[in-house]
């Protein structure tokens, strides 16, 4: 999907996009100016080389002036050195500008993403967002560095050469320039053809990659269905198309480079032919001829560079369009203008006739009303899809509700800042998410207000400290991506420690269903007791022990609260809870009895 | 050199084209290298004959035409050089990539489980590319450069050997500079790439864990972390930029010095009447010709080094022998199978694991019967059936098909006669028809329709606008889990298999449709063997034999009624599912 999106090639130039892009250069306007000036000077110094040859030949060598020759050569060397140094600084400076600009842009996108709401992430696949932050920004580097500044360099180079040629001999200048239209046309034609061929190559590369990817993932199917030979034929065909596309592009290169040489040789011929007259008339010197022969060679590099800028612009436009589209998507949950401050809640939670749907009117929660008093523990139970997790999302204000009110300490959560709200609510999710890094950072999440002692204490409290200490490096021990080297139970305990370290007034716990070994299970159960202590807690419970400890059990079914009460009461009713009990919890009772 | 050795068989195929390429390189250079000579002569003539206008003009026209015509001739050969040598490199790239794929096709399942797809893709793209680079430009430029060097030097030495030596002093430094810069750029690029992938990984992790970030209000901290990574990426980029920015001025300086030395010492020689001004001009032109070869030498060494390393990696992979293949024990007389399967004391341990996945399995599935397997995740269900199409080879005991050891049956025969529907349904992004026809040679529409109707996918397909020509996947429509499963069942049935294996591939199909599918399957598979893995009692209850696997062992075995009475794992599962059904109705 995202690939198709990325394949779209926009216009080569869009002034609105360009203006918006240029704005990113503003903080570096002095550097940009400096780079432009430098590239002008470099271009000028570059183009004087033939001029020195002329002086050396006509003024020194022809007149037998050895001292003058040395002087000219030394001067030439000085120019060469200065130019080299300036060229270095210029090249580095343009790269620097490009890198700084895309750094700024990248951070801006990243920051933008951090503050989008979950609705935004529901509709934007992560892969695509990452492409924006990485590839698309990367593409702009070329435009910000060589794309903008180097255009000046190329243009000045051409201007410099033309100016010097005319000042030396305008007739020879015109003769030399006479092939320029052909060179321009040829180069741009080549660029166009090469670009088309390149696009075709890229298309074929994408096809090969897709095929490979698909057939490596589906190799089992290929083998079981005995399709290896046929698949191979198909691959050979795609692979062949890729080869042919490349061969076509080789053809253009093979044609272009000799053509440039031939155009150049025509100029050489013309210069020689015309100079014969000029020498006789005395208007042309040997030095002039030599200078013009050199000018002739210097022309086509800036022309080729200019033609490349077209490609750079085109890809940059396409990337920036995608980036700006992302930056313009402001999907977020907005804090009210004058939020009520909520430093430390007492922990009273109320849901008043809450209705919620992720899409349109597909109600996930229907008219939910619920009050939880400070310090109470509520267990929510229900079958898959009953809407349990949604309740958590709403309390944390990850989504805004469509109808009804959610209150904390009697204040509508929409009137509290999200920072205040979430500081007061500790969330333990079912799928524990660990970041790569070290254990400590996974507990304190980089919060400097949480001391290492507190981290250790929290780990101790939930009974995971022993395990952490046993790791190589202890609390600084490495955590791999998604904590892949830890067991499910260990990950859960670490996430408990995380919540405890933040010490929230309200705890929301979505118990994991996956089974763990008995030892870890005991640890987890004890940790949960610690977590629930002295807090208002909402638990989506899968453990009988947790349910039995709750002050009240809420039974949800198909988006509604269907039963509520304590364990014994609900069992006595013989409704949904009783069935759920038999389905999910009875076995645990058996197990704990054993 | 190792590179050349590995590539020899590939190169040999194109040896005549390559020889032609060599000839054209030599000719192009021979023709090109006389150009400065002509220009020099022209200049000398102008210097000597300034008064005789007519004669000078006609001589100059002659020189002009010489320059142009020689450039054209040289250009024609240059064109052919690219069209032969570079084209051949693309052809070898094609051959290499084909070899790579056919290698992959022979590898068993276990190979793909331990080798990440990303790694294989990287070999297929980066490594093959590096080899291609070493083959095309890596062959063309050194030869071309060598020719230019030899021929120009010959001319230059004849004209003035002392000036040649002086002019050449800075040029080897160009090669050296390019070589070292190229090397540094390569290593710096790798470093840069590593930082870049760290940056990408962090973004990936952050966005995957955005809920945690939000609920703990860690947005600013995350931005800070990302800033740090971006800064180090910025630094790496600037380090690279520094080397790159340094390289070109260095080269221009060296080349410029060479020109300068020529002008000064050549100029002195002209003043002393040791050489003519025309010779000086020719020298300057030769120097311009030599710049590129000098750059190319340094550059090509890097290309060859990288290409050699890549070819080494590729060769190491390609040389690997597949573990599962026909062997000397294979009895090619067997061209069909009946479908009777027998496990005799079969045990199996995965290569990478130390835990035995299957322990001492004894089981006989007679022709025409249906076996159902239930058990928890990880109990060994899939492993048990994966042994039948030899996705793995057993490590202990005997697995017999029709009384023959499975290893004596030719692999192609075995797999042709097995219809296999895997747990993770995999469809190709192609039309539905092509997906169903995947395993058959003759594409008969009536068979397509009948197998689609057995698997109940026909009803859905009829509703699609393009019917069976509907494209699935990224470029087309997305099928639901159930539709995918039903399509892959059709794909297995159309093969007319003697053994049909369905690995939990009805899980996303609703019970009503499932019932229909099972009913139709029973008709189709009447004379053949079926094996069904499922978590659902409704799927397995009518099987001739049901086994319950636990930790790689058969713990319960019997018919539905027998197992329910047993009061074990199966009956527990059964009562739970009844409860679920009741809950659904509430």
Coordinates of N, CA and C in Angstrom, one line a residue, chain A residues 97-257:
Chain A
X97 N 23.9 22.5 5.8 CA 22.6 23.1 5.7 C 21.5 22.0 5.4
X98 N 21.8 21.2 4.5 CA 20.8 20.1 4.2 C 20.6 19.3 5.4
X99 N 21.6 18.8 6.1 CA 21.4 18.0 7.2 C 20.7 18.6 8.4
X100 N 21.1 19.9 8.6 CA 20.4 20.7 9.7 C 18.9 20.8 9.4
X101 N 18.6 21.1 8.2 CA 17.2 21.4 7.8 C 16.4 20.1 8.0
X102 N 16.9 19.0 7.4 CA 16.1 17.8 7.6 C 16.1 17.3 9.0
X103 N 17.1 17.6 9.8 CA 17.0 17.3 11.2 C 15.8 18.0 11.8
X104 N 15.7 19.3 11.5 CA 14.6 20.1 12.1 C 13.3 19.5 11.6
X105 N 13.2 19.2 10.4 CA 11.9 18.7 9.8 C 11.6 17.4 10.4
X106 N 12.6 16.5 10.6 CA 12.4 15.2 11.2 C 11.8 15.3 12.6
X107 N 12.4 16.2 13.4 CA 12.0 16.3 14.8 C 10.6 16.9 14.8
X108 N 10.3 17.8 13.8 CA 9.0 18.4 13.8 C 7.9 17.3 13.5
X109 N 8.2 16.4 12.6 CA 7.3 15.4 12.3 C 7.1 14.4 13.5
X110 N 8.2 14.1 14.1 CA 8.2 13.2 15.2 C 7.4 13.8 16.3
X111 N 7.6 15.1 16.6 CA 6.9 15.7 17.7 C 5.4 15.7 17.3
X112 N 5.1 16.0 16.1 CA 3.7 16.0 15.6 C 3.0 14.7 15.9
X113 N 3.8 13.6 15.6 CA 3.2 12.3 15.7 C 3.0 12.0 17.2
X114 N 3.9 12.4 18.1 CA 3.7 12.1 19.5 C 2.4 12.7 20.1
X115 N 1.9 13.7 19.5 CA 0.7 14.4 20.1 C -0.5 14.1 19.3
X116 N -0.5 13.1 18.4 CA -1.7 12.7 17.7 C -2.5 11.7 18.6
X117 N -3.8 11.7 18.5 CA -4.6 10.8 19.3 C -4.6 9.4 18.7
X118 N -5.2 8.5 19.5 CA -5.2 7.1 19.0 C -6.0 6.9 17.7
X119 N -7.0 7.8 17.5 CA -7.8 7.7 16.3 C -6.9 7.9 15.1
X120 N -5.9 8.8 15.2 CA -5.0 9.0 14.1 C -4.2 7.7 13.8
X121 N -3.8 7.1 14.9 CA -3.0 5.8 14.7 C -3.9 4.7 14.2
X122 N -5.2 4.8 14.5 CA -6.1 3.7 14.0 C -6.1 3.8 12.5
X123 N -6.1 5.0 11.9 CA -6.2 5.1 10.5 C -4.9 5.2 9.7
X124 N -3.8 5.4 10.4 CA -2.5 5.5 9.7 C -1.6 4.3 10.1
X125 N -1.4 3.4 9.2 CA -0.5 2.3 9.5 C 0.9 2.8 9.9
X126 N 1.5 2.2 10.9 CA 2.8 2.6 11.5 C 3.8 2.6 10.4
X127 N 3.8 1.6 9.5 CA 4.9 1.5 8.5 C 4.9 2.8 7.7
X128 N 3.8 3.3 7.3 CA 3.7 4.5 6.5 C 4.2 5.7 7.3
X129 N 3.9 5.8 8.5 CA 4.3 7.0 9.3 C 5.9 6.9 9.4
X130 N 6.4 5.7 9.6 CA 7.9 5.6 9.7 C 8.5 6.1 8.4
X131 N 7.9 5.7 7.3 CA 8.5 6.1 6.0 C 8.5 7.7 5.9
X132 N 7.5 8.3 6.5 CA 7.6 9.8 6.4 C 8.7 10.3 7.3
X133 N 8.9 9.8 8.4 CA 10.0 10.3 9.3 C 11.3 10.0 8.8
X134 N 11.5 8.8 8.1 CA 12.8 8.4 7.6 C 13.0 8.7 6.1
X135 N 12.5 7.9 5.3 CA 12.8 8.0 3.8 C 12.4 9.4 3.2
X136 N 11.2 9.8 3.5 CA 10.7 11.0 2.8 C 11.6 12.2 3.2
X137 N 11.9 12.2 4.5 CA 12.7 13.3 5.0 C 14.1 13.3 4.3
X138 N 14.6 12.0 4.2 CA 16.0 11.8 3.7 C 16.1 12.3 2.2
X139 N 15.0 12.1 1.5 CA 15.0 12.5 0.1 C 15.2 14.1 0.0
X140 N 14.6 14.8 1.0 CA 14.7 16.2 0.9 C 16.1 16.7 1.2
X141 N 16.9 15.9 1.8 CA 18.3 16.3 2.1 C 19.0 16.8 0.8
X142 N 18.9 16.1 -0.3 CA 19.5 16.4 -1.5 C 19.0 17.8 -2.0
X143 N 17.7 18.0 -1.9 CA 17.2 19.2 -2.4 C 17.7 20.4 -1.6
X144 N 17.7 20.2 -0.3 CA 18.1 21.3 0.6 C 19.6 21.6 0.4
X145 N 20.4 20.6 0.2 CA 21.8 20.9 0.0 C 22.2 21.2 -1.4
X146 N 22.3 20.1 -2.2 CA 22.8 20.4 -3.6 C 21.7 21.1 -4.4
X147 N 20.5 20.7 -4.2 CA 19.4 21.2 -5.0 C 19.3 22.7 -5.1
X148 N 19.4 23.4 -4.0 CA 19.2 24.8 -4.0 C 20.5 25.6 -4.2
X149 N 21.5 25.3 -3.4 CA 22.7 26.0 -3.4 C 23.5 25.8 -4.7
X150 N 23.6 24.5 -5.1 CA 24.4 24.1 -6.2 C 23.9 24.7 -7.6
X151 N 22.6 25.0 -7.6 CA 22.1 25.6 -8.8 C 22.8 26.9 -9.1
X152 N 23.0 27.6 -8.1 CA 23.8 28.9 -8.2 C 25.2 28.6 -8.8
X153 N 25.8 27.6 -8.2 CA 27.2 27.3 -8.6 C 27.2 26.9 -10.1
X154 N 26.3 26.1 -10.6 CA 26.2 25.7 -12.0 C 26.0 26.9 -12.9
X155 N 25.0 27.7 -12.5 CA 24.7 28.9 -13.3 C 25.8 29.9 -13.3
X156 N 26.5 30.1 -12.2 CA 27.6 31.0 -12.2 C 28.8 30.5 -13.0
X157 N 28.9 29.2 -13.0 CA 30.0 28.6 -13.7 C 29.8 28.9 -15.2
X158 N 28.6 28.7 -15.7 CA 28.3 28.9 -17.1 C 28.5 30.4 -17.4
X159 N 27.9 31.3 -16.5 CA 28.1 32.7 -16.7 C 29.5 33.1 -16.8
X160 N 30.3 32.6 -15.8 CA 31.7 32.9 -15.8 C 32.5 32.5 -17.1
X161 N 32.2 31.3 -17.5 CA 32.9 30.8 -18.7 C 32.5 31.7 -19.9
X162 N 31.2 32.0 -20.1 CA 30.7 32.8 -21.2 C 31.4 34.2 -21.2
X163 N 31.4 34.7 -20.0 CA 31.9 36.1 -19.8 C 33.4 36.1 -20.2
X164 N 34.2 35.1 -19.7 CA 35.6 35.1 -20.0 C 35.9 34.9 -21.5
X165 N 35.0 34.0 -22.1 CA 35.2 33.7 -23.5 C 35.0 35.0 -24.3
X166 N 33.9 35.7 -24.0 CA 33.6 36.9 -24.8 C 34.7 38.0 -24.6
X167 N 35.2 38.0 -23.4 CA 36.2 39.1 -23.1 C 37.5 38.7 -23.9
X168 N 37.7 37.4 -24.2 CA 39.0 37.1 -24.9 C 38.8 37.2 -26.4
X169 N 37.7 36.7 -26.9 CA 37.5 36.7 -28.4 C 36.1 36.4 -28.7
X170 N 35.3 37.4 -29.0 CA 33.8 37.2 -29.1 C 33.5 36.3 -30.3
X171 N 34.3 36.4 -31.4 CA 33.9 35.5 -32.5 C 34.1 34.0 -32.1
X172 N 35.3 33.7 -31.5 CA 35.5 32.4 -31.1 C 34.5 31.9 -30.0
X173 N 34.1 32.9 -29.2 CA 33.1 32.6 -28.2 C 31.8 32.2 -28.8
X174 N 31.4 32.9 -29.8 CA 30.1 32.6 -30.5 C 30.2 31.2 -31.2
X175 N 31.4 30.9 -31.8 CA 31.6 29.6 -32.4 C 31.5 28.5 -31.4
X176 N 32.2 28.7 -30.3 CA 32.2 27.7 -29.2 C 30.8 27.5 -28.7
X177 N 30.1 28.6 -28.5 CA 28.7 28.5 -28.0 C 27.7 28.0 -29.0
X178 N 28.1 28.0 -30.3 CA 27.1 27.6 -31.3 C 26.6 26.1 -31.1
X179 N 27.4 25.3 -30.5 CA 26.9 23.9 -30.3 C 26.2 23.8 -29.0
X180 N 26.2 24.8 -28.2 CA 25.5 24.7 -26.9 C 24.1 24.2 -26.9
X181 N 23.3 24.8 -27.8 CA 21.9 24.3 -27.9 C 21.8 22.8 -28.1
X182 N 22.7 22.3 -28.9 CA 22.8 20.8 -29.1 C 23.1 20.1 -27.8
X183 N 24.1 20.7 -27.1 CA 24.5 20.0 -25.9 C 23.4 20.1 -24.9
X184 N 22.8 21.2 -24.8 CA 21.6 21.4 -23.9 C 20.5 20.4 -24.2
X185 N 20.2 20.4 -25.5 CA 19.1 19.5 -26.0 C 19.4 18.1 -25.7
X186 N 20.7 17.7 -26.1 CA 21.1 16.3 -26.0 C 21.1 15.9 -24.6
X187 N 21.6 16.8 -23.7 CA 21.7 16.4 -22.3 C 20.3 16.2 -21.7
X188 N 19.4 17.2 -22.0 CA 18.1 17.1 -21.4 C 17.3 15.9 -22.0
X189 N 17.5 15.6 -23.3 CA 16.9 14.5 -23.9 C 17.4 13.2 -23.2
X190 N 18.7 13.2 -23.0 CA 19.3 12.0 -22.4 C 18.7 11.8 -21.0
X191 N 18.7 12.9 -20.2 CA 18.1 12.9 -18.9 C 16.7 12.3 -18.9
X192 N 15.9 12.8 -19.8 CA 14.6 12.4 -19.9 C 14.5 10.9 -20.2
X193 N 15.3 10.4 -21.2 CA 15.2 9.0 -21.5 C 15.8 8.2 -20.4
X194 N 16.9 8.7 -19.8 CA 17.5 7.9 -18.7 C 16.6 7.8 -17.5
X195 N 15.9 8.9 -17.3 CA 14.9 8.9 -16.2 C 13.8 7.9 -16.4
X196 N 13.3 7.9 -17.6 CA 12.3 6.9 -18.0 C 12.8 5.5 -17.8
X197 N 14.0 5.3 -18.3 CA 14.6 4.0 -18.2 C 14.8 3.6 -16.7
X198 N 15.2 4.6 -16.0 CA 15.5 4.4 -14.6 C 14.2 4.0 -13.8
X199 N 13.1 4.7 -14.2 CA 11.9 4.5 -13.5 C 11.4 3.1 -13.9
X200 N 11.6 2.7 -15.1 CA 11.3 1.3 -15.5 C 12.1 0.3 -14.7
X201 N 13.4 0.6 -14.5 CA 14.3 -0.3 -13.7 C 13.8 -0.4 -12.3
X202 N 13.4 0.8 -11.8 CA 12.9 0.8 -10.4 C 11.6 0.0 -10.2
X203 N 10.8 0.1 -11.2 CA 9.5 -0.7 -11.2 C 9.8 -2.2 -11.2
X204 N 10.8 -2.5 -12.0 CA 11.2 -4.0 -12.1 C 11.8 -4.4 -10.9
X205 N 12.6 -3.5 -10.3 CA 13.3 -3.9 -9.0 C 12.2 -4.2 -7.9
X206 N 11.2 -3.3 -7.9 CA 10.1 -3.4 -7.0 C 9.4 -4.8 -7.2
X207 N 9.2 -5.1 -8.5 CA 8.5 -6.4 -8.8 C 9.4 -7.6 -8.4
X208 N 10.7 -7.5 -8.6 CA 11.5 -8.6 -8.1 C 11.4 -8.7 -6.6
X209 N 11.5 -7.6 -6.0 CA 11.5 -7.6 -4.5 C 10.2 -8.2 -4.0
X210 N 9.1 -7.7 -4.6 CA 7.8 -8.2 -4.2 C 7.7 -9.7 -4.4
X211 N 8.2 -10.1 -5.6 CA 8.1 -11.6 -5.9 C 8.9 -12.4 -4.9
X212 N 10.2 -11.9 -4.7 CA 11.1 -12.6 -3.7 C 10.4 -12.7 -2.3
X213 N 10.0 -11.5 -1.9 CA 9.4 -11.4 -0.5 C 8.2 -12.4 -0.4
X214 N 7.4 -12.4 -1.4 CA 6.2 -13.2 -1.4 C 6.5 -14.7 -1.5
X215 N 7.5 -15.0 -2.3 CA 7.8 -16.4 -2.5 C 8.7 -17.0 -1.4
X216 N 9.4 -16.1 -0.7 CA 10.2 -16.6 0.4 C 9.2 -16.9 1.5
X217 N 8.2 -15.9 1.8 CA 7.2 -16.2 2.8 C 6.3 -17.4 2.4
X218 N 6.1 -17.5 1.1 CA 5.2 -18.6 0.7 C 5.9 -19.8 0.1
X219 N 7.2 -19.9 0.5 CA 8.0 -21.0 -0.1 C 7.4 -22.4 0.3
X220 N 6.8 -22.5 1.4 CA 6.1 -23.7 1.9 C 5.1 -24.1 0.9
X221 N 4.2 -23.1 0.5 CA 3.2 -23.4 -0.5 C 3.8 -23.8 -1.8
X222 N 4.8 -23.1 -2.2 CA 5.5 -23.5 -3.5 C 5.9 -24.9 -3.5
X223 N 6.5 -25.3 -2.4 CA 7.1 -26.7 -2.3 C 6.0 -27.7 -2.2
X224 N 5.0 -27.5 -1.4 CA 4.0 -28.5 -1.2 C 3.1 -28.7 -2.5
X225 N 3.0 -27.6 -3.2 CA 2.2 -27.7 -4.4 C 3.1 -27.9 -5.6
X226 N 4.3 -28.3 -5.4 CA 5.3 -28.7 -6.4 C 5.4 -27.6 -7.5
X227 N 5.4 -26.4 -7.1 CA 5.3 -25.3 -8.1 C 6.7 -24.7 -8.3
X228 N 7.7 -25.3 -7.8 CA 9.0 -24.6 -7.9 C 9.4 -24.2 -9.4
X229 N 9.1 -25.2 -10.3 CA 9.5 -24.9 -11.7 C 8.8 -23.8 -12.3
X230 N 7.4 -23.8 -12.0 CA 6.6 -22.7 -12.6 C 7.0 -21.4 -11.9
X231 N 7.1 -21.4 -10.6 CA 7.5 -20.1 -10.0 C 8.8 -19.6 -10.5
X232 N 9.7 -20.5 -10.8 CA 11.0 -20.2 -11.3 C 10.9 -19.5 -12.7
X233 N 10.0 -20.1 -13.5 CA 9.7 -19.5 -14.8 C 9.2 -18.0 -14.7
X234 N 8.3 -17.9 -13.8 CA 7.7 -16.6 -13.6 C 8.8 -15.6 -13.1
X235 N 9.6 -16.1 -12.2 CA 10.7 -15.2 -11.7 C 11.7 -14.9 -12.8
X236 N 12.0 -15.9 -13.6 CA 12.9 -15.7 -14.7 C 12.4 -14.5 -15.6
X237 N 11.1 -14.6 -15.8 CA 10.4 -13.6 -16.7 C 10.6 -12.1 -16.1
X238 N 10.3 -12.0 -14.8 CA 10.4 -10.7 -14.1 C 11.9 -10.3 -14.1
X239 N 12.7 -11.2 -13.7 CA 14.2 -11.0 -13.7 C 14.7 -10.5 -15.1
X240 N 14.1 -11.2 -16.1 CA 14.5 -10.8 -17.4 C 14.1 -9.4 -17.8
X241 N 12.9 -9.1 -17.4 CA 12.4 -7.7 -17.7 C 13.3 -6.7 -17.0
X242 N 13.7 -7.0 -15.8 CA 14.6 -6.2 -15.0 C 15.9 -6.0 -15.8
X243 N 16.5 -7.1 -16.3 CA 17.7 -7.1 -17.1 C 17.5 -6.2 -18.3
X244 N 16.4 -6.4 -19.0 CA 16.2 -5.7 -20.3 C 16.0 -4.2 -20.0
X245 N 15.3 -3.9 -18.9 CA 15.2 -2.5 -18.6 C 16.6 -1.8 -18.4
X246 N 17.4 -2.6 -17.7 CA 18.8 -2.1 -17.4 C 19.5 -2.0 -18.7
X247 N 19.4 -2.9 -19.6 CA 20.1 -2.9 -20.9 C 19.7 -1.7 -21.7
X248 N 18.4 -1.4 -21.6 CA 17.9 -0.2 -22.3 C 18.5 1.0 -21.8
X249 N 18.7 1.1 -20.5 CA 19.3 2.3 -19.9 C 20.8 2.3 -20.2
X250 N 21.4 1.2 -20.3 CA 22.8 1.1 -20.8 C 22.9 1.7 -22.2
X251 N 21.9 1.4 -23.0 CA 21.9 1.9 -24.4 C 22.0 3.4 -24.4
X252 N 21.2 4.1 -23.6 CA 21.2 5.5 -23.5 C 22.6 6.1 -23.1
X253 N 23.1 5.4 -22.1 CA 24.4 5.9 -21.6 C 25.5 5.7 -22.7
X254 N 25.4 4.5 -23.3 CA 26.4 4.2 -24.4 C 26.3 5.2 -25.5
X255 N 25.1 5.7 -25.8 CA 24.9 6.6 -26.8 C 25.3 8.0 -26.4
X256 N 25.0 8.4 -25.2 CA 25.2 9.7 -24.7 C 26.6 10.2 -24.6
X257 N 27.4 9.3 -23.9 CA 28.8 9.8 -23.6 C 29.6 10.0 -24.9

